[in-house]
């Protein structure tokens, strides 16, 4: 089927208390494996390209490749822009055929984040796409002890209703203790804060920085109201480790590396689909 906007699927996930993953892809191996995992698990999901990759010379061709792979898929898949840093990024992605966009104004003052998000929402809604925005700021795992673990950047629940009402945003990324990349220490999630945010608005809530959380933390966060979980680092770190191990063997064939990479991505994506309860919901 053609690529879809993921919003109806996310609303269903929210109602039925499971979550859909967003997997960041970087190449054909990771993309092919993501489609294979989604088919195998009969699950919908977002496959995403990080905004920084829009500047690469292959951005148009890569988006077209994902679009073509989706045509052959039997499960609903959205191609989402991850962390668009500007209105222009989001429009560029839409022009390349993305079906949902995240605009990330989380480092900006509240009013500026509202104004920029609203502009992206207006343009995206005009052509039927959904928009995610971030309120509060999810930092990096490398600075976790100085940032997330100190509750820095956490979403203020008192801002949530106003942000959603004034922007018209469809999906809200919240900062409740996760971080992007490998964590220094262990992630600690504030589920009371999450429940408070959940009670203030009824749009799907998104958890970034999925890599490094335990299966139980995912289950608890989904029970407390998360409907979308972003995962990237673990897919690439685990796969790189497996490739490094394989490379120690004598006479490794180039094609064998490709298979190891694809199998690794399929296994990791399948794991997350099962833990999030997305399996069987395509
Ligand atoms: P991780 O790389 O920590 O899994 O985070 C992914 C993410 O949130 C992308 O937006």
Short mmCIF file of C-alpha atoms and ligand atoms in Angstrom, two decimals:
data_model
loop_
_atom_site.label_atom_id
_atom_site.label_comp_id
_atom_site.label_asym_id
_atom_site.label_seq_id
_atom_site.Cartn_x
_atom_site.Cartn_y
_atom_site.Cartn_z
CA UNK A 1 0.00 0.00 0.00
CA UNK A 2 1.18 3.59 -0.46
CA UNK A 3 2.80 5.41 2.48
CA UNK A 4 0.21 6.71 4.94
CA UNK A 5 -0.02 9.41 7.58
CA UNK A 6 0.32 7.49 10.83
CA UNK A 7 -2.15 9.51 12.91
CA UNK A 8 -5.18 7.18 12.69
CA UNK A 9 -2.94 4.25 13.65
CA UNK A 10 -1.49 6.19 16.58
CA UNK A 11 -4.96 7.12 17.83
CA UNK A 12 -5.93 3.47 17.71
CA UNK A 13 -2.75 2.53 19.61
CA UNK A 14 -3.55 5.15 22.24
CA UNK A 15 -7.11 3.83 22.68
CA UNK A 16 -6.00 0.21 22.87
CA UNK A 17 -2.93 0.83 25.10
CA UNK A 18 -0.11 -0.22 22.84
CA UNK A 19 2.53 1.90 21.09
CA UNK A 20 3.95 2.15 17.59
CA UNK A 21 7.67 2.53 17.01
CA UNK A 22 9.43 5.12 14.96
CA UNK A 23 12.63 3.61 13.59
CA UNK A 24 15.26 5.92 12.10
CA UNK A 25 16.71 4.52 8.92
CA UNK A 26 19.99 5.48 7.25
CA UNK A 27 20.39 3.16 4.27
CA UNK A 28 18.87 0.32 2.25
CA UNK A 29 19.94 -2.40 4.69
CA UNK A 30 18.20 -0.78 7.63
CA UNK A 31 15.18 0.15 5.50
CA UNK A 32 14.76 -3.34 4.01
CA UNK A 33 15.05 -4.88 7.46
CA UNK A 34 12.46 -2.51 8.93
CA UNK A 35 9.95 -3.44 6.23
CA UNK A 36 10.74 -7.13 6.75
CA UNK A 37 10.20 -6.84 10.52
CA UNK A 38 6.93 -4.95 10.06
CA UNK A 39 5.65 -7.56 7.59
CA UNK A 40 6.73 -10.43 9.84
CA UNK A 41 5.07 -8.89 12.91
CA UNK A 42 2.08 -7.51 10.98
CA UNK A 43 2.60 -4.12 12.57
CA UNK A 44 2.24 -0.50 11.48
CA UNK A 45 5.07 1.95 12.17
CA UNK A 46 6.91 5.09 11.21
CA UNK A 47 10.15 4.78 9.31
CA UNK A 48 12.00 8.06 9.73
CA UNK A 49 14.83 10.02 8.25
CA UNK A 50 16.67 12.40 10.54
CA UNK A 51 16.48 15.99 9.31
CA UNK A 52 20.28 16.24 9.00
CA UNK A 53 20.14 13.63 6.22
CA UNK A 54 17.96 15.85 4.02
CA UNK A 55 21.15 17.66 2.97
CA UNK A 56 22.71 14.51 1.56
CA UNK A 57 22.85 14.23 -2.23
CA UNK A 58 20.83 10.98 -2.10
CA UNK A 59 17.93 12.40 -0.02
CA UNK A 60 15.44 12.49 -2.90
CA UNK A 61 16.40 9.03 -4.18
CA UNK A 62 16.37 7.54 -0.67
CA UNK A 63 12.87 8.89 0.04
CA UNK A 64 11.72 7.50 -3.32
CA UNK A 65 13.20 4.11 -2.39
CA UNK A 66 11.24 4.01 0.87
CA UNK A 67 8.11 5.07 -0.98
CA UNK A 68 8.58 2.23 -3.48
CA UNK A 69 9.18 -0.32 -0.68
CA UNK A 70 5.97 0.84 1.06
CA UNK A 71 3.97 0.24 -2.15
CA UNK A 72 4.81 -3.45 -1.84
CA UNK A 73 4.13 -3.62 1.90
CA UNK A 74 0.93 -5.05 3.36
CA UNK A 75 1.09 -3.00 6.57
CA UNK A 76 0.60 0.77 7.01
CA UNK A 77 3.91 2.64 7.07
CA UNK A 78 4.53 6.37 7.39
CA UNK A 79 7.71 8.06 6.21
CA UNK A 80 8.31 10.67 8.90
CA UNK A 81 10.80 13.50 9.17
CA UNK A 82 12.59 13.20 12.54
CA UNK A 83 13.61 16.45 14.31
CA UNK A 84 12.97 18.94 11.52
CA UNK A 85 14.77 22.06 12.71
CA UNK A 86 12.89 24.62 10.65
CA UNK A 87 9.77 25.27 8.57
CA UNK A 88 11.98 24.83 5.49
CA UNK A 89 13.15 21.38 6.61
CA UNK A 90 9.55 20.27 7.02
CA UNK A 91 8.50 21.63 3.61
CA UNK A 92 11.53 20.01 1.97
CA UNK A 93 10.52 16.66 3.47
CA UNK A 94 6.92 17.06 2.33
CA UNK A 95 8.13 17.83 -1.18
CA UNK A 96 10.11 14.56 -1.11
CA UNK A 97 6.95 12.59 -0.30
CA UNK A 98 7.21 12.23 3.50
CA UNK A 99 3.79 11.56 5.00
CA UNK A 100 4.31 13.05 8.50
CA UNK A 101 6.79 15.52 9.98
CA UNK A 102 8.24 16.34 13.36
CA UNK A 103 9.10 19.97 13.90
CA UNK A 104 11.50 20.32 16.84
CA UNK A 105 11.45 23.77 18.41
CA UNK A 106 12.11 22.37 21.87
CA UNK A 107 15.16 24.54 22.53
CA UNK A 108 13.28 27.73 21.70
CA UNK A 109 11.30 29.90 24.10
CA UNK A 110 7.68 28.73 24.46
CA UNK A 111 6.14 31.48 22.28
CA UNK A 112 8.60 30.86 19.44
CA UNK A 113 8.08 27.10 19.61
CA UNK A 114 4.31 27.74 19.43
CA UNK A 115 4.57 30.13 16.48
CA UNK A 116 6.89 27.89 14.44
CA UNK A 117 4.95 24.72 15.19
CA UNK A 118 1.69 26.41 14.24
CA UNK A 119 3.12 27.44 10.86
CA UNK A 120 4.22 23.87 10.11
CA UNK A 121 0.87 22.48 11.27
CA UNK A 122 -1.02 24.88 9.01
CA UNK A 123 0.96 23.83 5.93
CA UNK A 124 0.97 20.10 6.73
CA UNK A 125 -2.73 19.94 7.57
CA UNK A 126 -3.57 21.61 4.27
CA UNK A 127 -2.39 18.43 2.56
CA UNK A 128 -3.49 15.88 5.16
CA UNK A 129 -0.21 15.19 6.99
CA UNK A 130 0.27 15.00 10.75
CA UNK A 131 2.78 17.02 12.77
CA UNK A 132 4.68 16.12 15.93
CA UNK A 133 6.26 18.78 18.12
CA UNK A 134 8.32 18.63 21.30
CA UNK A 135 7.52 20.49 24.52
CA UNK A 136 10.28 20.47 27.10
CA UNK A 137 13.58 19.21 25.76
CA UNK A 138 14.87 15.63 25.51
CA UNK A 139 18.65 15.88 25.83
CA UNK A 140 21.49 13.48 25.06
CA UNK A 141 22.40 10.35 26.98
CA UNK A 142 26.07 11.40 27.15
CA UNK A 143 25.07 14.38 29.35
CA UNK A 144 22.34 12.47 31.20
CA UNK A 145 23.82 12.92 34.67
CA UNK A 146 23.96 16.71 34.29
CA UNK A 147 20.68 17.07 32.37
CA UNK A 148 17.89 14.45 32.31
CA UNK A 149 18.80 12.89 35.65
CA UNK A 150 18.53 16.41 37.16
CA UNK A 151 15.05 16.77 35.59
CA UNK A 152 16.40 19.51 33.32
CA UNK A 153 14.27 20.02 30.21
CA UNK A 154 11.29 18.14 31.65
CA UNK A 155 7.93 19.04 30.12
CA UNK A 156 5.96 21.45 32.29
CA UNK A 157 2.45 19.96 32.52
CA UNK A 158 0.96 23.43 32.98
CA UNK A 159 2.11 24.39 29.46
CA UNK A 160 0.73 21.35 27.69
CA UNK A 161 -2.91 22.30 27.10
CA UNK A 162 -1.99 25.77 25.84
CA UNK A 163 0.71 24.41 23.54
CA UNK A 164 -1.61 21.88 21.96
CA UNK A 165 -4.53 24.32 21.65
CA UNK A 166 -2.43 27.14 20.18
CA UNK A 167 -0.48 25.00 17.70
CA UNK A 168 -3.07 22.43 16.63
CA UNK A 169 -0.26 19.83 16.77
CA UNK A 170 -1.25 16.16 16.33
CA UNK A 171 1.42 14.31 18.33
CA UNK A 172 3.33 15.62 21.37
CA UNK A 173 6.87 14.54 22.26
CA UNK A 174 7.37 14.81 26.02
CA UNK A 175 10.49 15.04 28.16
CA UNK A 176 10.02 12.78 31.21
CA UNK A 177 13.50 11.32 31.74
CA UNK A 178 14.62 9.73 28.48
CA UNK A 179 17.56 10.94 26.37
CA UNK A 180 18.90 10.42 22.86
CA UNK A 181 21.84 8.06 22.39
CA UNK A 182 23.71 5.95 24.95
CA UNK A 183 22.94 6.84 28.56
CA UNK A 184 25.58 7.79 31.12
CA UNK A 185 23.95 5.82 33.95
CA UNK A 186 20.43 4.41 33.89
CA UNK A 187 17.35 6.22 32.57
CA UNK A 188 14.77 7.12 35.19
CA UNK A 189 11.30 7.93 33.89
CA UNK A 190 8.85 10.14 35.78
CA UNK A 191 5.62 8.25 35.17
CA UNK A 192 3.61 10.52 37.49
CA UNK A 193 4.55 13.46 35.29
CA UNK A 194 3.61 11.43 32.22
CA UNK A 195 0.20 10.59 33.73
CA UNK A 196 -0.32 14.26 34.53
CA UNK A 197 0.46 15.26 30.93
CA UNK A 198 -1.78 12.45 29.66
CA UNK A 199 -4.67 13.80 31.72
CA UNK A 200 -4.29 17.32 30.27
CA UNK A 201 -4.57 16.49 26.53
CA UNK A 202 -5.90 13.64 24.45
CA UNK A 203 -3.51 13.58 21.46
CA UNK A 204 -0.95 10.75 21.08
CA UNK A 205 2.17 11.23 23.23
CA UNK A 206 5.62 10.38 21.93
CA UNK A 207 8.66 9.11 23.84
CA UNK A 208 12.04 9.88 22.28
CA UNK A 209 15.32 8.24 23.23
CA UNK A 210 13.96 4.70 23.40
CA UNK A 211 17.36 2.97 23.27
CA UNK A 212 18.53 2.03 26.75
CA UNK A 213 15.12 1.81 28.43
CA UNK A 214 14.18 -1.58 29.83
CA UNK A 215 11.25 -3.58 28.49
CA UNK A 216 9.44 -2.92 31.77
CA UNK A 217 10.03 0.84 31.47
CA UNK A 218 8.47 0.74 28.00
CA UNK A 219 5.46 -1.22 29.26
CA UNK A 220 4.97 1.17 32.17
CA UNK A 221 5.30 4.23 29.94
CA UNK A 222 2.77 2.80 27.48
CA UNK A 223 0.34 2.02 30.32
CA UNK A 224 0.80 5.60 31.53
CA UNK A 225 -0.10 7.01 28.11
CA UNK A 226 2.72 6.78 25.54
CA UNK A 227 1.53 5.78 22.03
CA UNK A 228 4.73 6.29 20.02
CA UNK A 229 8.33 5.38 20.89
CA UNK A 230 11.37 6.51 18.88
CA UNK A 231 14.25 4.06 18.60
CA UNK A 232 17.52 4.50 16.73
CA UNK A 233 20.80 4.11 18.64
CA UNK A 234 20.30 0.51 19.76
CA UNK A 235 19.61 -0.63 16.19
CA UNK A 236 22.92 0.76 14.96
CA UNK A 237 25.10 0.07 18.00
CA UNK A 238 23.97 -3.56 18.25
CA UNK A 239 24.35 -4.11 14.53
CA UNK A 240 27.82 -2.53 14.48
CA UNK A 241 28.85 -4.83 17.34
CA UNK A 242 27.63 -7.89 15.45
CA UNK A 243 29.43 -6.79 12.28
CA UNK A 244 32.64 -6.17 14.22
CA UNK A 245 32.47 -9.67 15.69
CA UNK A 246 31.84 -11.17 12.25
CA UNK A 247 34.74 -9.23 10.73
CA UNK A 248 37.17 -11.16 12.94
CA UNK A 249 36.57 -14.29 10.87
CA UNK A 250 39.00 -14.96 8.02
CA UNK A 251 37.80 -14.30 4.46
CA UNK A 252 34.46 -12.67 5.31
CA UNK A 253 32.53 -12.10 2.10
CA UNK A 254 31.06 -8.65 1.45
CA UNK A 255 27.60 -10.14 0.97
CA UNK A 256 27.76 -11.86 4.34
CA UNK A 257 28.08 -8.46 6.05
CA UNK A 258 24.88 -7.29 4.40
CA UNK A 259 22.98 -10.33 5.60
CA UNK A 260 24.29 -9.96 9.16
CA UNK A 261 23.24 -6.30 9.18
CA UNK A 262 19.76 -7.01 7.83
CA UNK A 263 19.19 -9.95 10.21
CA UNK A 264 20.34 -7.82 13.14
CA UNK A 265 17.99 -4.93 12.29
CA UNK A 266 15.10 -7.38 11.80
CA UNK A 267 15.75 -8.96 15.20
CA UNK A 268 16.01 -5.61 17.06
CA UNK A 269 12.96 -4.07 15.34
CA UNK A 270 10.94 -7.24 15.96
CA UNK A 271 11.86 -7.11 19.64
CA UNK A 272 10.57 -3.55 20.00
CA UNK A 273 7.38 -4.31 18.08
CA UNK A 274 6.64 -7.16 20.50
CA UNK A 275 7.47 -5.14 23.64
CA UNK A 276 5.38 -2.15 22.50
CA UNK A 277 2.40 -4.41 21.72
CA UNK A 278 2.39 -3.26 18.08
CA UNK A 279 2.66 -6.83 16.78
CA UNK A 280 -0.51 -8.01 15.05
CA UNK A 281 -2.04 -4.53 14.81
CA UNK A 282 -1.31 -3.92 11.12
P1 LIG B 1 17.64 6.77 20.49
O1 LIG B 1 18.65 6.91 19.40
O2 LIG B 1 18.18 7.10 21.83
O3 LIG B 1 16.94 5.46 20.45
O4 LIG B 1 16.52 7.90 20.22
C1 LIG B 1 15.88 7.92 18.99
C2 LIG B 1 15.06 9.15 18.86
O5 LIG B 1 14.48 9.63 19.80
C3 LIG B 1 14.99 9.73 17.53
O6 LIG B 1 14.15 10.83 17.47
#
